XYZ file of C-alpha atoms in Angstrom:
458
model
C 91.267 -79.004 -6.041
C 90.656 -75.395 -6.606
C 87.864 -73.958 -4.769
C 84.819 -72.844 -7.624
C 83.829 -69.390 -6.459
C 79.644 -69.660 -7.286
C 78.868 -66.157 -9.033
C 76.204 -64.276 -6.842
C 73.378 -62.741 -8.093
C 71.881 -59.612 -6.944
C 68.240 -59.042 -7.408
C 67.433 -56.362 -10.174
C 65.753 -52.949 -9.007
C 62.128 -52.676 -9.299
C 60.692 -50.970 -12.286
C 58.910 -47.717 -12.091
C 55.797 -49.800 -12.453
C 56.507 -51.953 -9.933
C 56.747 -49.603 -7.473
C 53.274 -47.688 -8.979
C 52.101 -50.891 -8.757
C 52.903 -51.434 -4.933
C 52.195 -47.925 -4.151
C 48.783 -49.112 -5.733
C 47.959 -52.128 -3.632
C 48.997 -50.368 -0.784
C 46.996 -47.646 -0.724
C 43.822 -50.022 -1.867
C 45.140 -52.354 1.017
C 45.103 -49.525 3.326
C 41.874 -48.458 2.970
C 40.295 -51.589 3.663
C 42.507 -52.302 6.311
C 41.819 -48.939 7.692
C 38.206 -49.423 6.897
C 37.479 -53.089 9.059
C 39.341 -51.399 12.242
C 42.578 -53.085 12.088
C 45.218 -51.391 13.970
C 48.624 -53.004 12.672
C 48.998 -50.479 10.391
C 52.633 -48.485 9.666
C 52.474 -45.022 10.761
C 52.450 -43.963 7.305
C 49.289 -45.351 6.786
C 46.957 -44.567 9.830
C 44.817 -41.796 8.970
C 45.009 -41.878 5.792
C 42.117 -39.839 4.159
C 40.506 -40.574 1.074
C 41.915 -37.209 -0.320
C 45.483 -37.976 0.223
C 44.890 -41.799 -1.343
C 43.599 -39.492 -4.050
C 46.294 -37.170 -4.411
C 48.572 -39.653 -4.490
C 47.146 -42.053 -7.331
C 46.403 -38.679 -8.944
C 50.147 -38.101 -9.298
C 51.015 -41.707 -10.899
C 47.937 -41.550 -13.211
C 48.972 -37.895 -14.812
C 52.767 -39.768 -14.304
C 54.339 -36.794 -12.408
C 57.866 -36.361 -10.484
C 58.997 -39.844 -10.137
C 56.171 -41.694 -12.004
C 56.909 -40.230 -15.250
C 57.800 -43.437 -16.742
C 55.248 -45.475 -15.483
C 53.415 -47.249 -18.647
C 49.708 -46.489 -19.540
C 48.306 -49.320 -18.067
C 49.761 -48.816 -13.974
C 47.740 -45.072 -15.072
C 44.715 -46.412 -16.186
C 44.903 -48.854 -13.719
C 45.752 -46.037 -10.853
C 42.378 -43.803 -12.778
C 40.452 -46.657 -11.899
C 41.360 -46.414 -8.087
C 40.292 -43.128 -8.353
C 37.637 -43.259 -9.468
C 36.432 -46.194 -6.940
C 37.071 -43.452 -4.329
C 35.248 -41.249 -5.263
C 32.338 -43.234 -5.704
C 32.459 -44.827 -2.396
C 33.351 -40.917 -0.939
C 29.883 -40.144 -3.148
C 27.813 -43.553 -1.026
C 29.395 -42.420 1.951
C 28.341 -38.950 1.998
C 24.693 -39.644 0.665
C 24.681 -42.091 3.599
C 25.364 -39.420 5.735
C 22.810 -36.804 4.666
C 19.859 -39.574 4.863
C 20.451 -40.549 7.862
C 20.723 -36.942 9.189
C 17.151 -36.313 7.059
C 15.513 -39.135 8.970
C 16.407 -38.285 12.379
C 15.670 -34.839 11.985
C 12.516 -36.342 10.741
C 11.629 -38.544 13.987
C 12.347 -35.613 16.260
C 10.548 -33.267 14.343
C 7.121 -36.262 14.550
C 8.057 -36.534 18.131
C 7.835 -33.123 18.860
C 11.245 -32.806 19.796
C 12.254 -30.052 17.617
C 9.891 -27.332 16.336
C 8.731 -26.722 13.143
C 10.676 -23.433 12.495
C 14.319 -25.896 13.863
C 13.054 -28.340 11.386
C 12.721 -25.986 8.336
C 16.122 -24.718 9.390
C 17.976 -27.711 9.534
C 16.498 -29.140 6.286
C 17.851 -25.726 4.358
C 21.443 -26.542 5.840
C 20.797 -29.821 4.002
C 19.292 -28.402 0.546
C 22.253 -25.824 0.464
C 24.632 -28.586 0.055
C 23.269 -29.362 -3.195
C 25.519 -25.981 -4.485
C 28.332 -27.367 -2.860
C 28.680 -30.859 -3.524
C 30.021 -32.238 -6.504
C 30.276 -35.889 -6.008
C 26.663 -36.785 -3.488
C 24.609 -35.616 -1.971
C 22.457 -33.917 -4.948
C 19.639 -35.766 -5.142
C 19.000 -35.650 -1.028
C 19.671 -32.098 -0.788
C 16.948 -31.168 -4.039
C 14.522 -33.766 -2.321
C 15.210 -31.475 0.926
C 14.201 -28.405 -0.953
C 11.356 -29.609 -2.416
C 10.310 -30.821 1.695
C 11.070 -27.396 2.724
C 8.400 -26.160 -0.021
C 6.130 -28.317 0.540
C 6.240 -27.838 4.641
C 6.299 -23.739 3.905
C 3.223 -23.586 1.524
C 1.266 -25.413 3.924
C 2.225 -23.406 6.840
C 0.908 -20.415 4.901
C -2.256 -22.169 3.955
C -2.595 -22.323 7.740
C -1.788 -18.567 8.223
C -4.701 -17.947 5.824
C -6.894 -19.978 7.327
C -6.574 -18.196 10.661
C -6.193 -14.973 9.305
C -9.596 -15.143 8.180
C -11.217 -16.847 10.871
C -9.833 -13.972 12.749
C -10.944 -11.588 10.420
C -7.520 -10.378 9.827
C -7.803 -8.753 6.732
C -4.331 -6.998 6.137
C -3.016 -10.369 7.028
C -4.799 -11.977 4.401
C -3.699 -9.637 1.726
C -0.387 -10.006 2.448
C -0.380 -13.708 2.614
C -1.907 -14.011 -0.475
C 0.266 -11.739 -1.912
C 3.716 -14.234 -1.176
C 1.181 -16.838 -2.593
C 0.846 -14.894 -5.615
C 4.680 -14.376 -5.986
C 5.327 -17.939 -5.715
C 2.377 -18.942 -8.456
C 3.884 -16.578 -10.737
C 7.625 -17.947 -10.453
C 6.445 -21.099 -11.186
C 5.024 -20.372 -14.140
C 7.809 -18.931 -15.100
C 7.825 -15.199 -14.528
C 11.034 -13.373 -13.190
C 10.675 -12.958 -9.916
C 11.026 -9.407 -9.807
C 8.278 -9.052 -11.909
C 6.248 -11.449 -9.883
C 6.822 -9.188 -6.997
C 5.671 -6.262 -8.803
C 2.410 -7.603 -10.133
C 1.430 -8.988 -6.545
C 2.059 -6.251 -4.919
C 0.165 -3.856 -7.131
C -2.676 -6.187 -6.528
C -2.100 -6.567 -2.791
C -2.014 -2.759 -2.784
C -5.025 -2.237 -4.715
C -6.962 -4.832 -2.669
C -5.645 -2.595 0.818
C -6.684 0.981 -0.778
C -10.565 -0.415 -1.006
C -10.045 -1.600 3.076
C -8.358 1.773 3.596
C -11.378 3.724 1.786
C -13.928 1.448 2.944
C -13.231 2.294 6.402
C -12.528 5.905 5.954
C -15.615 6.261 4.101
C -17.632 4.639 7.750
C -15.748 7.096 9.762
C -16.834 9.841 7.590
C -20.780 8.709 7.866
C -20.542 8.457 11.363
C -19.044 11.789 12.002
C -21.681 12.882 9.534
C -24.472 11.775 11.498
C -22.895 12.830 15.174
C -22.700 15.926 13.501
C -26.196 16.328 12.690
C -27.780 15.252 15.782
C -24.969 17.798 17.642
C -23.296 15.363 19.231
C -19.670 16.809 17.489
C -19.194 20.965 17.547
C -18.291 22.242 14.252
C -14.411 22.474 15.106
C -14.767 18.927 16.795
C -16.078 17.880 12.896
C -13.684 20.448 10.943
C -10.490 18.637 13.243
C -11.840 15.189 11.998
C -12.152 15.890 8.440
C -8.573 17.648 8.602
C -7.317 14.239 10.542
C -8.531 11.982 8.011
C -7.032 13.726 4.942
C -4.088 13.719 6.783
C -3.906 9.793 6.980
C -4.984 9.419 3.657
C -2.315 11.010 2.221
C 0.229 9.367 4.976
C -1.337 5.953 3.672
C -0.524 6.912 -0.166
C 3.028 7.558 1.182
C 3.468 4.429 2.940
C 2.629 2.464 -0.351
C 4.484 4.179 -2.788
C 1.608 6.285 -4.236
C 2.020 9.826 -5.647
C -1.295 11.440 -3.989
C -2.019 13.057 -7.507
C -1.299 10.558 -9.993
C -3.573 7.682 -7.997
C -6.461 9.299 -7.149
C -9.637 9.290 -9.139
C -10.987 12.318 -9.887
C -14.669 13.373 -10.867
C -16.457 16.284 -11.470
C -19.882 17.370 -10.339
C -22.141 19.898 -11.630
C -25.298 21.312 -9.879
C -26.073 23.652 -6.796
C -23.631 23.944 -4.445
C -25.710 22.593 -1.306
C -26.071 19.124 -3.394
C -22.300 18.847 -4.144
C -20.246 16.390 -2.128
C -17.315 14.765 -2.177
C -17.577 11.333 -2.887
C -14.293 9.873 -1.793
C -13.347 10.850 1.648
C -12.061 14.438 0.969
C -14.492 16.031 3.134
C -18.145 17.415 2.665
C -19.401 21.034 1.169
C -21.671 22.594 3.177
C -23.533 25.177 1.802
C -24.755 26.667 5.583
C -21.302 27.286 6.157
C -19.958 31.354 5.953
C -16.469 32.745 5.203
C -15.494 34.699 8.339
C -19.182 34.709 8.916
C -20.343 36.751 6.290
C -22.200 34.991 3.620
C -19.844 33.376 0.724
C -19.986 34.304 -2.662
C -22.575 32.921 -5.178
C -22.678 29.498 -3.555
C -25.629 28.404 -4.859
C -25.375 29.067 -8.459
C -24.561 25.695 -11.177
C -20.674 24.500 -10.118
C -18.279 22.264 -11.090
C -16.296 20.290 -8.144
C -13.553 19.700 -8.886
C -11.433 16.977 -6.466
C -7.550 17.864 -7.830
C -4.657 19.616 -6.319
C -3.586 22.423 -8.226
C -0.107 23.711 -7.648
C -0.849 27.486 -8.725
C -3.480 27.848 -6.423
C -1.642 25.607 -3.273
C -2.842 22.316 -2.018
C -6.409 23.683 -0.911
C -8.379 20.469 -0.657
C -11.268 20.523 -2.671
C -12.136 23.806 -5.341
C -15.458 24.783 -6.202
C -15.245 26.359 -10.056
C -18.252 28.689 -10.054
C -19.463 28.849 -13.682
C -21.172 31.791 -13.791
C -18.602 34.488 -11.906
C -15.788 32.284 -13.267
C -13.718 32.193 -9.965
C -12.328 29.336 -7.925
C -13.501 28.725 -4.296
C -11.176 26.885 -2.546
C -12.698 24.476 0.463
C -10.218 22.517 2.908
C -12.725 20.270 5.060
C -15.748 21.965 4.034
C -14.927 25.927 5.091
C -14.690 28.118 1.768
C -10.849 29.801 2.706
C -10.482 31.799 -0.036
C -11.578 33.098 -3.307
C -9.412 33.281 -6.258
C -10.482 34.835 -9.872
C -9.930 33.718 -13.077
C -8.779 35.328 -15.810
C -10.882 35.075 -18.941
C -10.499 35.289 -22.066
C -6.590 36.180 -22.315
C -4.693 33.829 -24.755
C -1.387 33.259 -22.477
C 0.630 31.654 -25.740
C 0.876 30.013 -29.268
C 2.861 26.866 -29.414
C 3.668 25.056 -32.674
C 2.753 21.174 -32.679
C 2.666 19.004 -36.165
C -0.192 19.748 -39.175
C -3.516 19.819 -38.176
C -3.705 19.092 -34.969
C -7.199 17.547 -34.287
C -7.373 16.157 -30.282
C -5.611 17.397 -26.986
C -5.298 15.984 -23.938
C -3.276 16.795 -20.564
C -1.645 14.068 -18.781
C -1.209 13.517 -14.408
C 2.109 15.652 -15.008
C 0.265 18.258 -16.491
C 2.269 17.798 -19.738
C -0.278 18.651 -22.835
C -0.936 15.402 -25.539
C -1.623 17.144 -29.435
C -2.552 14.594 -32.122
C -1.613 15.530 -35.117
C -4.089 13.975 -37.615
C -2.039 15.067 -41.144
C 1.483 14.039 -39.976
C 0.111 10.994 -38.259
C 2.342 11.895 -35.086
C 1.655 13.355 -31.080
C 3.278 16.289 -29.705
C 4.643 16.312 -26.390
C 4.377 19.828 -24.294
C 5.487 21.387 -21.190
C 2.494 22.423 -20.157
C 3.960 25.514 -18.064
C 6.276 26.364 -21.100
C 4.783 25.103 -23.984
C 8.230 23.684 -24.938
C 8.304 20.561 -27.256
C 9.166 17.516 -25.015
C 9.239 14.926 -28.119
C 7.136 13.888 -30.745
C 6.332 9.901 -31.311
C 4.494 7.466 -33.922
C 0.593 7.254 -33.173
C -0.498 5.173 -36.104
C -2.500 6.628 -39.145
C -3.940 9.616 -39.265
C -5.128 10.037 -35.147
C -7.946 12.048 -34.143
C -9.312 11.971 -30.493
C -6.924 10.875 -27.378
C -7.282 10.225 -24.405
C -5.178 9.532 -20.893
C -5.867 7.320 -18.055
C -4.776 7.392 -14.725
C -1.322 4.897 -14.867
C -0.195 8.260 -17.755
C -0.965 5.841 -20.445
C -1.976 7.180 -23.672
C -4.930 6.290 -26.177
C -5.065 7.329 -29.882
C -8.015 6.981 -31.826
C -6.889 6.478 -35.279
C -9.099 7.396 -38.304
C -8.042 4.444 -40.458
C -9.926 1.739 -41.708
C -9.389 -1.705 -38.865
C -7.174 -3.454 -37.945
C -4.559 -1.845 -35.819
C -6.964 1.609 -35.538
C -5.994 1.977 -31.731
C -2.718 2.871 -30.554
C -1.478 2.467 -26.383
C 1.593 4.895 -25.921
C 3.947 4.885 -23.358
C 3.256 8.417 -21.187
C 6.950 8.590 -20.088
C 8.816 7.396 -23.158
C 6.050 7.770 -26.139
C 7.098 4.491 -27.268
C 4.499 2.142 -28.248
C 3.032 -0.199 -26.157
C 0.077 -1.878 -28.145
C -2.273 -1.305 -30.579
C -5.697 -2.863 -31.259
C -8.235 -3.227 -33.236
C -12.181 -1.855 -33.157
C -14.358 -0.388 -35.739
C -13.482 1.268 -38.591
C -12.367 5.565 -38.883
C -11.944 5.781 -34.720
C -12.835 9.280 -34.704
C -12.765 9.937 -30.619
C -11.452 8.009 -27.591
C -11.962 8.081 -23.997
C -11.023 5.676 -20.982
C -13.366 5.252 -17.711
C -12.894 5.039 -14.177
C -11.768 1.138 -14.438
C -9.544 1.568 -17.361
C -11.993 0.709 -20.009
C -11.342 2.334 -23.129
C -14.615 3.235 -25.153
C -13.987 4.856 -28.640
C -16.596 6.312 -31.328
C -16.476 4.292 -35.017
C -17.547 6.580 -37.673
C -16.723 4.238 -40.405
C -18.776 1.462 -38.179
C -21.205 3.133 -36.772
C -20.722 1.776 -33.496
C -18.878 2.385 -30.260
């Protein structure tokens, strides 16, 4: 009986989404495998990181090289994988930075590490929050707001000693990052925060620095009166302490003629001092010893630098012979006439030009009532710098210290006062007082007092 040959079947090759699909399970079988310590594993899979089980799902979910055939389900199912990685990579890593946050914490509370180590190690932390994409965020911002929190105390305990100590400079400057920080988080740039603190640290060391100048100066006064200094002993002195007063305006940024006050005097010569640490007249003193010129008749001191006459300290203008003494520490060094009554030039501003005014760069202000303009000029040259938009019809202006300048206009309210850039002549502000602003002037401490005609009131 003839042998029946039984036909042999061969096992079909595995579809491309087979194989996906084992790839799949092995990876996911790998991990967990890899992640309960077993050690049984192929060399293919030990060590497997969490990025290469992501690469590789990556490449069957966007179906590349030899997975592009596999159906949409092995790649939504291969997303999914993905996507479980990540999130565990995500627990994992927040894990991680926790833990590290509380034993930094216990070392720092068992004063294991210091507080500057602890600070440090917590902004290694918080700077992860730039970096990481997946974890990690939440820890890291809670890390910066520690790190806050741990430096604004500290300087609350800076200021604290600094003034128990009687630190005053210390102080200042403390309160000055304090200041910063306020302002940022109220929202101002921080740029601009810096600016405005430090004009007001600035302004809050000048009245320290003039404060103790000003002691020095009575002292040396009275040692100088009961003869306990000679007179070059007291003439050295007074030359020393100008010196550091302009060596202070230098250190902070401060032109030494645009940021000092100036006032003028009038009366006898012997009654005239200077008020602000520039020295002291003295009428007993003699030029070369012979006696000086008229020094008792009616004067006006005048505390400026002027560059045609040379940085001479203080200047006596005597009113009668119409000359200018020049005093450096209280010795009269020279004597300089005037010239009177010669017109020196004829400049052309805009139509009737009512008020004038000359700023800290010695640049001459002309308002210009009928054209409702001002008139920029060189004051050496007389050359027009520019001419700029006052409001209506100004009459008096003035100029403060910061080269700011204030036009009265003679309009009825509102908008009847107008703030002008010194540098630009752009517009700044303008305000409203009385009514028809007929003349303008600013005090020592900025305040800006103007005459109402139409009001009758200031």
């Amino acid at each position: 009986m003839p042998s029946v040959t039984t036909p042999s079947y061969k096992t079909p090759p595995p579809t491309v989404d087979e194989k996906a699909d084992k790839v799949i399970g092995n990876l996911s079988n790998a991990r967990e495998l890899l992640d309960s310590g077993a050690q049984n594993l192929s060399k293919w899979m030990k060590g497997l990181s969490v990025e290469e089980h992501i690469r590789r799902l990556t490449q069957i979910a966007n179906g590349e090289g030899q997975w592009a055939k596999v159906s949409i389900e092995i790649r939504k199912r291969a997303a999914d994988q993905i996507q479980q990685l990540r999130d565990r990579q995500a627990q994992e890593e927040e894990k991680a930075i926790q833990n590290h946050i509380r034993l930094l914490g216990e070392e720092y509370a068992q004063g294991k590490i210091s507080n500057e180590k602890y600070i440090e190690e917590l902004k290694k932390i918080a700077a992860q929050k730039e970096t990481y994409q997946n974890a990690g965020i939440e820890t890291a911002r809670a890390a910066a707001a520690k790190i806050e929190e741990i430096e604004r105390q500290n300087m609350e305990n800076r200021l604290i000693i600094a003034r128990s100590l009687g630190n005053e400079e210390e102080v200042i400057e403390i309160e000055r990052q304090q200041r910063i920080e306020a302002l940022t988080r109220g929202g101002m740039k921080k740029e601009d925060a810096e600016t405005v603190a430090k004009s007001e640290a600035d302004s809050k060391l000048e009245n320290i620095f003039t404060a103790k100048q000003s002691q020095e100066m009575e002292q040396k006064d009275w040692d100088k009166a009961h003869g306990k200094v000679s007179q070059d002993e007291y003439i050295t002195f007074l030359k020393t302490k100008r010196n550091e007063s302009e060596q202070w305006a230098k250190d902070h940024g401060q032109d030494s003629k645009n940021n000092r006050n100036y006032r003028t005097v009038t009366g006898k010569l012997e009654d005239a001092y200077n008020e602000q640490a520039r020295g002291k007249i003295d009428a007993a003193i003699e030029e070369n010893g012979k006696n000086t010129e008229a020094l008792k008749q009616a004067l006006l001191l005048l505390k400026e630098e002027y560059s045609a006459l040379g940085d001479a300290g203080i200047k006596a203008f005597d009113t009668v012979n119409a000359k200018i003494k020049e005093f450096n520490t209280g010795i009269v060094e020279s004597t300089t006439t005037l010239d009177t009554g010669a017109v020196i030039g004829t400049y052309n501003v805009g139509k009737r030009p009512w008020g004038i005014a000359v700023d800290v760069d010695g640049n001459v202000w002309v308002s210009n009532n009928a054209a409702s303009t001002v008139t920029k000029l060189n004051g050496s040259t007389g050359a027009v710098i520019g001419t700029y938009n006052s409001g209506s019809y100004p009459t008096g202006i003035a100029i403060y210290a910061d080269n700011n300048i204030w036009i009265a206009n003679n309009k009825l309210s509102p908008d009847n006062v107008t703030k002008l850039d010194g540098s630009t002549g752009l517009i700044i502000n303008t305000c409203s007082v009385g009514d028809r602003s007929y003349d303008i002037a600013v005090d020592f401490d900025g305040n800006v007092w103007t005459a109402n005609y139409g009001s009758d009131n200031v």
